[in-house]
């Protein structure tokens, strides 16, 4: 069995980080397939190579000299090569790339060269085979990722090498045009590679020691989650918690392969395991994590005898559908209904409320702004009584008014709507209530 290891930009930002990465790979012989990002920031003020590539491509489009504009990027890669004491030269590659920049082959091509060049260096340093993602990660002519073709090609190509480096972030369309995934997409490549070779685990190496139980900007020193299920992760990521690209869980999830988030700078820390089902012994924790988002609005609708009016919700949904406005939640009462939507989206569909009013003949309809949603997520809630009571008690002691409550039918999460001004405080008191007392 093999492990797929993906290293993020900060893990490969300079030669010193490359050394750590090589040590991690060499310390476990199963770490045979490696997916690198482009070099990231070496310090908070630094610029990621991917961003340098986008702006270089744009400058060349404005008529600036391609070779001169590309020089700082070439210097970054050459610096890594010489600091590692390697003897390869990427000059021919730089030549080809700048030529393609002049020919305007595309911004995606430009951005992808960070992963491509970094992959060549890493493969050389490790003594692994370099496999260009353009040869085995595919998009359709229309630009959609093609999972079946990619899976078949990756498993046959990688099956031929006992060790390989496959750059993240990009692939190719049938005509060979390079296309990238959205930003942070190397995580997705790692997941696709793990599925293709049926890896025993997908290790995602980054610069934090795992998925945190709350946002560290809100809660001081939050706990690292040891085990989280795919479903819980999905809930927390949707609500704004992030450590990985949102889509990266899907390929491995379908194959039942666990993901392990690890820290390149603290390689002995076990990190977070993202698993289909959490192992026994983790039932004592009611809450896995807390996350939240601001800037929601509530369209609050009141109508006498709404409950007995067949088709009421359908009519509202038709309006939302026609307007192309997505919603987050629709909690309902007997004669009331609230539709929670993103404030920004509501602003870009300004007629929605008027249309709803016309179609429903509501007695009263109003929009309440400045709402925040906080999701308390935990697979063990289902088995434990009193979770909601504790959340509400924590909020009420902190004098926070709850405007909306929603518990998913899977009992995996409880979502509360509160005033934006109480957002940080709410997360802190809920965190304290569950994490500090258990
Ligand atoms: N280098 C790309 C980015 O900065 C992709 C990645 O790192 O995953 O978004």
Short mmCIF file of C-alpha atoms and ligand atoms in Angstrom, two decimals:
data_model
loop_
_atom_site.label_atom_id
_atom_site.label_comp_id
_atom_site.label_asym_id
_atom_site.label_seq_id
_atom_site.Cartn_x
_atom_site.Cartn_y
_atom_site.Cartn_z
CA UNK A 1 0.00 0.00 0.00
CA UNK A 2 1.08 3.55 -0.58
CA UNK A 3 0.44 6.92 0.95
CA UNK A 4 -0.14 10.06 -1.08
CA UNK A 5 1.48 13.13 0.43
CA UNK A 6 0.55 16.64 -0.63
CA UNK A 7 2.68 19.58 0.48
CA UNK A 8 1.29 23.11 0.49
CA UNK A 9 3.10 26.25 -0.64
CA UNK A 10 4.51 27.20 2.74
CA UNK A 11 5.97 23.67 3.07
CA UNK A 12 7.92 24.26 -0.14
CA UNK A 13 8.64 27.97 0.10
CA UNK A 14 12.44 27.64 0.22
CA UNK A 15 15.29 25.12 0.37
CA UNK A 16 15.02 24.71 4.09
CA UNK A 17 11.37 23.70 3.76
CA UNK A 18 12.31 21.31 0.92
CA UNK A 19 14.72 19.60 3.32
CA UNK A 20 11.98 19.11 5.89
CA UNK A 21 9.70 17.71 3.19
CA UNK A 22 12.35 15.26 1.99
CA UNK A 23 12.95 14.12 5.54
CA UNK A 24 9.25 13.51 6.07
CA UNK A 25 9.01 11.51 2.84
CA UNK A 26 12.12 9.48 3.55
CA UNK A 27 11.01 8.63 7.08
CA UNK A 28 8.17 6.45 5.75
CA UNK A 29 8.71 4.25 2.70
CA UNK A 30 5.01 4.19 1.98
CA UNK A 31 5.09 7.92 1.15
CA UNK A 32 5.60 7.20 -2.54
CA UNK A 33 3.40 9.64 -4.44
CA UNK A 34 4.00 13.31 -3.82
CA UNK A 35 1.84 16.26 -4.89
CA UNK A 36 3.53 19.67 -4.48
CA UNK A 37 2.09 23.18 -4.55
CA UNK A 38 4.06 26.12 -5.93
CA UNK A 39 6.43 27.88 -3.50
CA UNK A 40 4.37 29.94 -1.08
CA UNK A 41 5.24 32.81 1.23
CA UNK A 42 8.51 32.70 3.18
CA UNK A 43 7.31 35.51 5.44
CA UNK A 44 4.00 37.35 5.85
CA UNK A 45 5.11 40.10 3.41
CA UNK A 46 6.33 37.67 0.76
CA UNK A 47 4.43 36.93 -2.48
CA UNK A 48 3.34 33.44 -3.50
CA UNK A 49 4.86 32.25 -6.77
CA UNK A 50 1.35 31.64 -8.14
CA UNK A 51 0.51 35.32 -7.62
CA UNK A 52 3.83 36.36 -9.17
CA UNK A 53 2.96 34.26 -12.22
CA UNK A 54 -0.47 35.82 -12.64
CA UNK A 55 0.93 39.34 -12.49
CA UNK A 56 3.88 38.48 -14.73
CA UNK A 57 1.49 37.12 -17.37
CA UNK A 58 -0.67 40.23 -17.11
CA UNK A 59 2.34 42.56 -17.43
CA UNK A 60 3.53 40.74 -20.55
CA UNK A 61 0.00 41.24 -21.92
CA UNK A 62 0.47 44.97 -21.39
CA UNK A 63 3.57 44.87 -23.57
CA UNK A 64 6.32 44.50 -20.97
CA UNK A 65 9.37 42.38 -21.66
CA UNK A 66 8.63 38.74 -20.80
CA UNK A 67 12.17 37.70 -19.90
CA UNK A 68 12.67 40.67 -17.60
CA UNK A 69 9.27 40.24 -15.96
CA UNK A 70 9.89 36.53 -15.41
CA UNK A 71 13.31 37.04 -13.85
CA UNK A 72 12.17 37.34 -10.18
CA UNK A 73 10.26 34.06 -10.60
CA UNK A 74 13.23 32.30 -12.19
CA UNK A 75 15.37 33.63 -9.35
CA UNK A 76 13.08 32.07 -6.78
CA UNK A 77 13.37 28.64 -8.34
CA UNK A 78 17.09 28.99 -9.04
CA UNK A 79 17.62 30.01 -5.41
CA UNK A 80 15.99 26.77 -4.24
CA UNK A 81 18.02 24.71 -6.73
CA UNK A 82 21.35 26.20 -5.69
CA UNK A 83 20.59 26.15 -1.95
CA UNK A 84 19.77 22.46 -2.23
CA UNK A 85 23.03 21.87 -4.11
CA UNK A 86 21.24 20.42 -7.14
CA UNK A 87 22.82 20.51 -10.57
CA UNK A 88 19.72 20.79 -12.77
CA UNK A 89 19.07 23.88 -14.85
CA UNK A 90 15.57 25.09 -15.65
CA UNK A 91 16.76 27.65 -18.21
CA UNK A 92 15.16 25.82 -21.14
CA UNK A 93 11.89 25.64 -19.24
CA UNK A 94 12.01 29.39 -18.49
CA UNK A 95 12.63 30.01 -22.19
CA UNK A 96 9.59 27.94 -23.18
CA UNK A 97 7.40 29.56 -20.54
CA UNK A 98 8.27 33.15 -21.47
CA UNK A 99 7.74 32.28 -25.14
CA UNK A 100 4.26 30.97 -24.26
CA UNK A 101 3.58 34.11 -22.22
CA UNK A 102 4.35 36.16 -25.33
CA UNK A 103 2.04 33.93 -27.36
CA UNK A 104 -0.70 34.52 -24.73
CA UNK A 105 -1.49 30.85 -24.18
CA UNK A 106 -3.60 31.62 -21.12
CA UNK A 107 -3.60 32.73 -17.50
CA UNK A 108 -4.23 29.21 -16.26
CA UNK A 109 -1.14 28.00 -18.06
CA UNK A 110 0.82 30.83 -16.48
CA UNK A 111 -0.38 30.05 -12.94
CA UNK A 112 0.22 26.32 -13.35
CA UNK A 113 3.94 26.78 -13.99
CA UNK A 114 4.58 27.27 -10.27
CA UNK A 115 3.53 23.70 -9.48
CA UNK A 116 5.13 22.40 -12.68
CA UNK A 117 8.60 23.83 -11.97
CA UNK A 118 8.43 23.03 -8.27
CA UNK A 119 7.50 19.45 -9.17
CA UNK A 120 10.56 19.10 -11.41
CA UNK A 121 12.85 20.36 -8.63
CA UNK A 122 11.26 18.18 -5.95
CA UNK A 123 11.38 15.05 -8.14
CA UNK A 124 15.05 15.72 -8.84
CA UNK A 125 15.83 16.28 -5.17
CA UNK A 126 14.01 13.11 -4.06
CA UNK A 127 15.14 10.97 -6.98
CA UNK A 128 11.49 10.29 -7.87
CA UNK A 129 9.90 10.18 -11.33
CA UNK A 130 8.34 13.48 -12.46
CA UNK A 131 4.86 13.02 -13.98
CA UNK A 132 3.38 16.12 -15.65
CA UNK A 133 -0.23 16.57 -14.49
CA UNK A 134 -1.10 17.74 -18.02
CA UNK A 135 -0.63 14.12 -19.12
CA UNK A 136 -2.98 12.55 -16.60
CA UNK A 137 -5.33 15.08 -15.00
CA UNK A 138 -8.08 15.97 -17.45
CA UNK A 139 -10.77 18.52 -18.08
CA UNK A 140 -13.49 18.29 -20.72
CA UNK A 141 -13.49 20.64 -23.71
CA UNK A 142 -16.08 22.67 -21.78
CA UNK A 143 -13.69 23.05 -18.83
CA UNK A 144 -15.28 20.57 -16.39
CA UNK A 145 -13.00 18.27 -14.43
CA UNK A 146 -13.19 14.76 -15.95
CA UNK A 147 -12.96 12.36 -12.99
CA UNK A 148 -13.24 9.07 -14.87
CA UNK A 149 -10.65 9.76 -17.53
CA UNK A 150 -8.31 11.21 -14.88
CA UNK A 151 -8.74 8.26 -12.57
CA UNK A 152 -8.06 5.72 -15.30
CA UNK A 153 -5.02 7.57 -16.63
CA UNK A 154 -3.50 8.36 -13.24
CA UNK A 155 -3.79 4.80 -12.02
CA UNK A 156 -2.22 3.37 -15.14
CA UNK A 157 0.60 5.94 -15.36
CA UNK A 158 1.43 5.91 -11.63
CA UNK A 159 1.13 2.13 -11.58
CA UNK A 160 4.27 2.17 -13.73
CA UNK A 161 6.37 4.03 -11.15
CA UNK A 162 7.08 3.00 -7.61
CA UNK A 163 7.65 6.65 -6.65
CA UNK A 164 6.54 9.81 -8.40
CA UNK A 165 5.96 13.54 -8.07
CA UNK A 166 2.79 14.89 -9.72
CA UNK A 167 2.33 18.67 -9.57
CA UNK A 168 -0.93 19.89 -8.07
CA UNK A 169 -3.41 22.53 -9.24
CA UNK A 170 -3.66 21.87 -12.99
CA UNK A 171 -4.50 19.48 -15.78
CA UNK A 172 -5.27 19.71 -19.48
CA UNK A 173 -8.25 19.84 -21.80
CA UNK A 174 -8.51 17.39 -24.75
CA UNK A 175 -6.69 19.88 -27.03
CA UNK A 176 -3.83 20.15 -24.56
CA UNK A 177 -4.76 23.59 -23.19
CA UNK A 178 -3.75 23.87 -19.55
CA UNK A 179 -6.48 24.52 -17.03
CA UNK A 180 -6.20 25.00 -13.28
CA UNK A 181 -8.59 24.20 -10.46
CA UNK A 182 -9.68 27.11 -8.29
CA UNK A 183 -7.12 28.62 -5.90
CA UNK A 184 -5.75 26.15 -3.41
CA UNK A 185 -6.57 23.36 -5.86
CA UNK A 186 -3.46 21.26 -5.24
CA UNK A 187 -5.43 19.79 -2.33
CA UNK A 188 -7.90 18.50 -4.89
CA UNK A 189 -5.16 16.99 -7.07
CA UNK A 190 -3.80 15.19 -4.00
CA UNK A 191 -7.23 13.73 -3.32
CA UNK A 192 -7.67 12.62 -6.94
CA UNK A 193 -4.24 10.95 -6.93
CA UNK A 194 -5.00 9.20 -3.63
CA UNK A 195 -8.20 7.79 -5.07
CA UNK A 196 -6.55 6.71 -8.32
CA UNK A 197 -3.85 4.66 -6.64
CA UNK A 198 -6.20 3.52 -3.87
CA UNK A 199 -3.92 4.97 -1.22
CA UNK A 200 -4.19 3.81 2.36
CA UNK A 201 -4.18 7.46 3.43
CA UNK A 202 -4.02 10.93 1.92
CA UNK A 203 -1.64 13.06 3.99
CA UNK A 204 -2.09 16.77 3.51
CA UNK A 205 0.96 18.57 4.90
CA UNK A 206 0.57 22.24 5.71
CA UNK A 207 1.71 24.78 8.30
CA UNK A 208 -0.81 24.10 11.07
CA UNK A 209 -1.04 21.02 13.24
CA UNK A 210 -4.55 20.13 12.17
CA UNK A 211 -8.09 21.33 11.98
CA UNK A 212 -8.90 23.65 14.87
CA UNK A 213 -12.10 23.37 16.91
CA UNK A 214 -12.70 27.11 16.44
CA UNK A 215 -11.22 30.07 14.61
CA UNK A 216 -7.98 31.06 16.40
CA UNK A 217 -8.75 34.72 15.67
CA UNK A 218 -11.81 34.36 17.89
CA UNK A 219 -10.86 31.74 20.49
CA UNK A 220 -7.43 31.84 22.04
CA UNK A 221 -5.49 28.63 21.43
CA UNK A 222 -8.35 26.43 20.29
CA UNK A 223 -7.96 22.67 20.53
CA UNK A 224 -6.86 20.67 17.53
CA UNK A 225 -9.51 18.20 16.46
CA UNK A 226 -8.09 14.67 16.54
CA UNK A 227 -10.84 12.90 14.58
CA UNK A 228 -13.49 14.46 12.41
CA UNK A 229 -15.88 12.72 10.03
CA UNK A 230 -16.25 13.83 6.42
CA UNK A 231 -19.78 15.00 7.20
CA UNK A 232 -18.68 17.13 10.14
CA UNK A 233 -15.87 18.61 8.11
CA UNK A 234 -18.29 19.50 5.37
CA UNK A 235 -20.54 21.33 7.86
CA UNK A 236 -17.65 23.24 9.42
CA UNK A 237 -16.00 24.12 6.11
CA UNK A 238 -19.29 25.33 4.73
CA UNK A 239 -19.57 27.64 7.71
CA UNK A 240 -16.19 29.14 7.03
CA UNK A 241 -13.66 26.95 8.84
CA UNK A 242 -10.93 26.03 6.43
CA UNK A 243 -7.72 24.13 6.25
CA UNK A 244 -8.15 22.53 2.86
CA UNK A 245 -9.80 23.24 -0.48
CA UNK A 246 -13.57 22.64 -0.07
CA UNK A 247 -13.79 20.07 -2.88
CA UNK A 248 -10.78 18.04 -1.80
CA UNK A 249 -12.75 15.70 0.41
CA UNK A 250 -14.99 14.36 -2.34
CA UNK A 251 -12.67 12.02 -4.35
CA UNK A 252 -11.20 10.31 -1.26
CA UNK A 253 -14.52 10.28 0.54
CA UNK A 254 -16.08 8.27 -2.29
CA UNK A 255 -13.26 5.75 -1.90
CA UNK A 256 -13.34 5.70 1.91
CA UNK A 257 -9.72 6.89 2.15
CA UNK A 258 -8.93 8.91 5.30
CA UNK A 259 -7.19 12.28 5.13
CA UNK A 260 -4.57 13.24 7.67
CA UNK A 261 -3.82 16.96 8.05
CA UNK A 262 -0.21 17.32 9.20
CA UNK A 263 2.26 20.08 9.99
CA UNK A 264 5.52 20.11 8.00
CA UNK A 265 7.11 22.24 10.72
CA UNK A 266 6.02 19.88 13.51
CA UNK A 267 6.13 16.48 11.82
CA UNK A 268 5.70 14.47 15.02
CA UNK A 269 2.31 15.98 15.82
CA UNK A 270 -0.43 13.50 14.83
CA UNK A 271 -2.59 16.18 13.21
CA UNK A 272 -6.26 15.72 12.37
CA UNK A 273 -7.69 12.53 10.92
CA UNK A 274 -10.63 13.04 8.58
CA UNK A 275 -12.45 9.73 8.44
CA UNK A 276 -15.72 8.16 7.22
CA UNK A 277 -16.60 7.07 10.77
CA UNK A 278 -14.80 8.12 13.93
CA UNK A 279 -13.19 5.28 15.88
CA UNK A 280 -14.47 4.11 19.25
CA UNK A 281 -13.21 6.03 22.21
CA UNK A 282 -14.04 9.41 20.75
CA UNK A 283 -17.68 9.43 21.92
CA UNK A 284 -17.05 11.51 25.02
CA UNK A 285 -16.73 14.72 23.04
CA UNK A 286 -20.12 16.14 22.28
CA UNK A 287 -18.87 18.97 20.13
CA UNK A 288 -16.28 18.55 17.40
CA UNK A 289 -16.04 22.15 16.35
CA UNK A 290 -17.70 25.54 16.07
CA UNK A 291 -17.70 27.79 13.04
CA UNK A 292 -19.73 30.67 11.78
CA UNK A 293 -20.27 33.33 9.18
CA UNK A 294 -21.49 36.89 9.19
CA UNK A 295 -23.49 38.98 6.72
CA UNK A 296 -26.79 37.20 6.48
CA UNK A 297 -30.27 38.68 6.10
CA UNK A 298 -33.58 37.18 7.10
CA UNK A 299 -36.69 37.68 5.02
CA UNK A 300 -39.38 37.27 7.62
CA UNK A 301 -42.86 36.49 6.30
CA UNK A 302 -46.08 36.44 8.31
CA UNK A 303 -49.44 35.32 7.01
CA UNK A 304 -52.56 34.23 8.84
CA UNK A 305 -53.25 30.54 8.38
CA UNK A 306 -50.08 30.08 6.36
CA UNK A 307 -49.85 26.58 7.65
CA UNK A 308 -53.02 25.40 5.95
CA UNK A 309 -52.23 27.07 2.66
CA UNK A 310 -51.05 24.36 0.29
CA UNK A 311 -48.20 25.39 -2.01
CA UNK A 312 -47.09 28.41 0.05
CA UNK A 313 -43.46 27.36 0.28
CA UNK A 314 -43.42 26.25 -3.35
CA UNK A 315 -44.47 29.71 -4.49
CA UNK A 316 -41.68 31.31 -2.48
CA UNK A 317 -39.15 28.85 -3.79
CA UNK A 318 -40.28 29.60 -7.33
CA UNK A 319 -39.48 33.27 -6.76
CA UNK A 320 -36.04 32.41 -5.39
CA UNK A 321 -35.51 30.07 -8.30
CA UNK A 322 -36.51 32.60 -10.91
CA UNK A 323 -34.29 35.20 -9.30
CA UNK A 324 -31.39 32.75 -9.01
CA UNK A 325 -31.11 33.49 -5.29
CA UNK A 326 -29.84 30.63 -3.12
CA UNK A 327 -30.89 30.38 0.52
CA UNK A 328 -29.22 29.02 3.65
CA UNK A 329 -32.13 28.02 5.87
CA UNK A 330 -35.90 28.26 5.95
CA UNK A 331 -37.10 27.83 9.53
CA UNK A 332 -40.89 27.85 9.73
CA UNK A 333 -43.50 28.52 12.39
CA UNK A 334 -47.27 28.12 12.22
CA UNK A 335 -48.00 31.37 10.46
CA UNK A 336 -44.45 32.59 9.94
CA UNK A 337 -41.56 31.67 7.76
CA UNK A 338 -38.03 33.02 7.69
CA UNK A 339 -35.70 32.76 4.75
CA UNK A 340 -32.05 33.20 5.60
CA UNK A 341 -29.98 34.46 2.68
CA UNK A 342 -26.60 36.06 2.20
CA UNK A 343 -26.96 39.84 2.46
CA UNK A 344 -24.70 40.36 -0.53
CA UNK A 345 -26.80 38.05 -2.70
CA UNK A 346 -30.02 39.67 -1.58
CA UNK A 347 -28.61 43.06 -2.57
CA UNK A 348 -27.87 41.80 -6.04
CA UNK A 349 -31.49 40.58 -6.38
CA UNK A 350 -33.29 43.66 -5.05
CA UNK A 351 -36.77 42.74 -6.33
CA UNK A 352 -36.99 39.40 -4.54
CA UNK A 353 -38.83 40.65 -1.47
CA UNK A 354 -41.40 42.53 -3.54
CA UNK A 355 -42.04 39.44 -5.70
CA UNK A 356 -42.46 37.25 -2.59
CA UNK A 357 -44.88 39.75 -1.16
CA UNK A 358 -46.92 39.81 -4.37
CA UNK A 359 -47.07 36.06 -4.81
CA UNK A 360 -47.89 35.19 -1.19
CA UNK A 361 -50.15 38.11 -0.22
CA UNK A 362 -48.38 38.07 3.13
CA UNK A 363 -49.77 40.18 5.98
CA UNK A 364 -46.33 41.35 6.87
CA UNK A 365 -42.92 40.92 5.33
CA UNK A 366 -39.69 42.48 6.50
CA UNK A 367 -35.96 42.08 6.03
CA UNK A 368 -33.70 41.89 9.06
CA UNK A 369 -30.03 42.49 8.32
CA UNK A 370 -26.77 42.01 10.20
CA UNK A 371 -27.34 38.43 11.19
CA UNK A 372 -24.57 35.96 11.86
CA UNK A 373 -24.90 32.19 11.86
CA UNK A 374 -22.98 30.01 14.26
CA UNK A 375 -22.85 26.25 13.70
CA UNK A 376 -22.08 23.91 16.55
CA UNK A 377 -21.09 20.63 14.97
CA UNK A 378 -20.65 17.24 16.61
CA UNK A 379 -21.40 13.68 15.58
CA UNK A 380 -21.97 12.69 19.22
CA UNK A 381 -24.81 15.13 19.79
CA UNK A 382 -27.31 12.57 18.59
CA UNK A 383 -26.61 10.32 21.55
CA UNK A 384 -26.44 13.04 24.20
CA UNK A 385 -29.29 14.93 25.76
CA UNK A 386 -29.15 18.58 26.63
CA UNK A 387 -26.77 19.87 23.97
CA UNK A 388 -29.18 22.52 22.76
CA UNK A 389 -29.94 23.51 26.36
CA UNK A 390 -26.27 24.06 27.04
CA UNK A 391 -25.81 26.16 23.90
CA UNK A 392 -28.81 28.30 24.76
CA UNK A 393 -27.74 28.61 28.39
CA UNK A 394 -24.27 29.77 27.35
CA UNK A 395 -25.76 32.36 25.02
CA UNK A 396 -28.34 33.55 27.48
CA UNK A 397 -25.76 33.97 30.28
CA UNK A 398 -23.76 36.09 27.88
CA UNK A 399 -26.89 38.15 27.21
CA UNK A 400 -27.00 37.14 23.54
CA UNK A 401 -30.37 37.09 21.88
CA UNK A 402 -31.04 34.08 19.61
CA UNK A 403 -32.91 35.05 16.46
CA UNK A 404 -33.08 31.71 14.76
CA UNK A 405 -32.51 28.07 15.64
CA UNK A 406 -32.05 25.23 13.20
CA UNK A 407 -31.10 21.68 13.98
CA UNK A 408 -30.26 19.57 10.95
CA UNK A 409 -32.30 16.37 10.73
CA UNK A 410 -29.13 14.30 11.00
CA UNK A 411 -28.57 15.87 14.44
CA UNK A 412 -25.04 16.61 13.45
CA UNK A 413 -25.28 20.31 14.06
CA UNK A 414 -27.24 23.07 15.69
CA UNK A 415 -27.22 26.42 13.96
CA UNK A 416 -28.16 29.61 15.72
CA UNK A 417 -28.76 33.00 14.16
CA UNK A 418 -27.62 35.96 16.25
CA UNK A 419 -26.82 39.62 15.81
CA UNK A 420 -23.48 40.17 14.10
CA UNK A 421 -22.22 42.24 16.99
CA UNK A 422 -22.45 39.16 19.23
CA UNK A 423 -20.67 36.83 16.80
CA UNK A 424 -17.26 36.52 18.45
CA UNK A 425 -18.68 36.47 21.95
CA UNK A 426 -21.15 33.72 21.02
CA UNK A 427 -18.42 31.48 19.63
CA UNK A 428 -16.29 32.05 22.72
CA UNK A 429 -19.02 31.23 25.23
CA UNK A 430 -20.13 28.12 23.37
CA UNK A 431 -16.52 27.00 23.08
CA UNK A 432 -15.99 27.52 26.80
CA UNK A 433 -19.19 25.71 27.67
CA UNK A 434 -18.23 22.54 25.81
CA UNK A 435 -14.49 22.45 25.41
CA UNK A 436 -13.33 23.72 28.76
CA UNK A 437 -15.76 21.68 30.79
CA UNK A 438 -15.14 18.30 29.15
N1 LIG B 1 -0.55 27.41 -5.98
C1 LIG B 1 -1.96 27.46 -6.10
C2 LIG B 1 -2.51 28.60 -5.26
O1 LIG B 1 -1.77 29.37 -4.71
C3 LIG B 1 -2.61 26.15 -5.78
C4 LIG B 1 -2.30 25.59 -4.42
O2 LIG B 1 -1.39 26.01 -3.74
O3 LIG B 1 -3.01 24.65 -4.01
O4 LIG B 1 -3.70 28.74 -5.17
#
